[in-house]
Structures are given as C-alpha cells and as structure tokens.
C-alpha positions as semicolon CSV with decimal commas, in nm:
position;residue;x (nm);y (nm);z (nm)
1;A;8,692;15,503;9,909
2;K;8,791;15,183;9,921
3;E;8,589;15,068;10,244
4;L;8,282;15,233;10,053
5;L;8,320;14,965;9,753
6;L;8,395;14,703;10,020
7;L;8,069;14,769;10,213
8;K;7,882;14,834;9,895
9;K;8,020;14,498;9,731
10;L;7,908;14,325;10,120
11;N;7,552;14,451;10,131
12;R;7,481;14,397;9,810
13;D;7,498;14,035;9,849
14;R;7,381;14,085;10,215
15;G;7,353;13,754;10,385
16;K;7,548;13,557;10,152
17;I;7,954;13,445;10,160
18;V;8,121;13,675;9,941
19;T;8,479;13,550;9,851
20;F;8,802;13,743;9,894
21;D;8,859;13,729;9,490
22;A;8,479;13,847;9,449
23;I;8,598;14,142;9,709
24;C;8,904;14,221;9,557
25;Q;8,752;14,233;9,197
26;A;8,463;14,493;9,356
27;V;8,715;14,721;9,521
28;W;9,061;14,678;9,300
29;E;8,946;14,501;9,035
30;D;9,216;14,269;9,077
31;S;9,250;13,912;9,219
32;Y;9,311;13,868;9,546
33;Y;9,668;13,777;9,550
34;G;9,872;14,043;9,767
35;Y;9,602;14,178;9,860
36;E;9,552;14,000;10,199
37;N;9,669;14,251;10,444
38;T;9,506;14,510;10,326
39;L;9,164;14,352;10,284
40;M;9,202;14,307;10,716
41;V;9,274;14,639;10,727
42;H;8,986;14,774;10,550
43;I;8,750;14,515;10,741
44;R;8,865;14,601;11,000
45;H;8,834;14,977;11,009
46;L;8,457;14,940;10,876
47;R;8,395;14,708;11,166
48;E;8,473;15,008;11,420
49;K;8,263;15,231;11,224
50;I;7,945;14,961;11,184
51;E;7,997;14,747;11,459
52;I;7,921;14,842;11,888
53;D;8,204;14,558;11,948
54;P;8,392;14,568;11,693
55;A;8,604;14,272;11,867
56;D;8,300;14,086;11,866
57;P;8,130;14,156;11,557
58;R;7,758;14,111;11,486
59;Y;7,701;14,198;11,126
60;L;8,025;14,173;10,958
61;K;8,147;13,847;10,965
62;V;8,463;13,665;10,849
63;V;8,401;13,309;10,684
64;R;8,761;13,162;10,741
65;G;8,896;13,010;10,435
66;L;8,620;13,139;10,202
67;G;8,574;13,511;10,276
68;Y;8,292;13,756;10,452
69;K;7,951;13,789;10,450
70;M;7,728;14,093;10,597
71;E;7,458;13,946;10,800
72;K;7,072;14,016;10,726
73;G;6,912;14,273;10,909
74;G;7,026;14,529;11,146
75;L;7,257;14,797;10,962
C-alpha cells in the first residue's frame, strides 16, 4: 500500500524533484523525521519492480539531499 502511494506521488509530479518531506506527507501523512530508512527500502522495492537494472535506475532517480524524481517518458 505504501509503495503504491509513493509511486502515485512521484508519478503525479513526474519530471520534478519531490522532496523527502512531500513524499512522507503523501505516504505517511507525517514529517520526514524518522522515515529515512523506511523510505529508502520502499524506493529500492519500487526500483526492483519498475527498473530494468535497479542498480542503475533510468526512471526513479535520487536527487541527493533533496528527494527523488520520476523521469518523464518510459513507464
């Protein structure tokens, strides 16, 4: 359920950087504090499902220090 909410949020803002706070608000309805590892695990699971090579993602990118970005095109 959380992966689906995460995917929906990233897809809604496709092509834009989605901050950690915005993701946590959309998925957990809470602030970012304390969800770092949980968020990273969900991102990893999503990459395993949508990426050809999860270790070298084309669609779901991390923007260091800011958040994540779902690339336009593809998926």
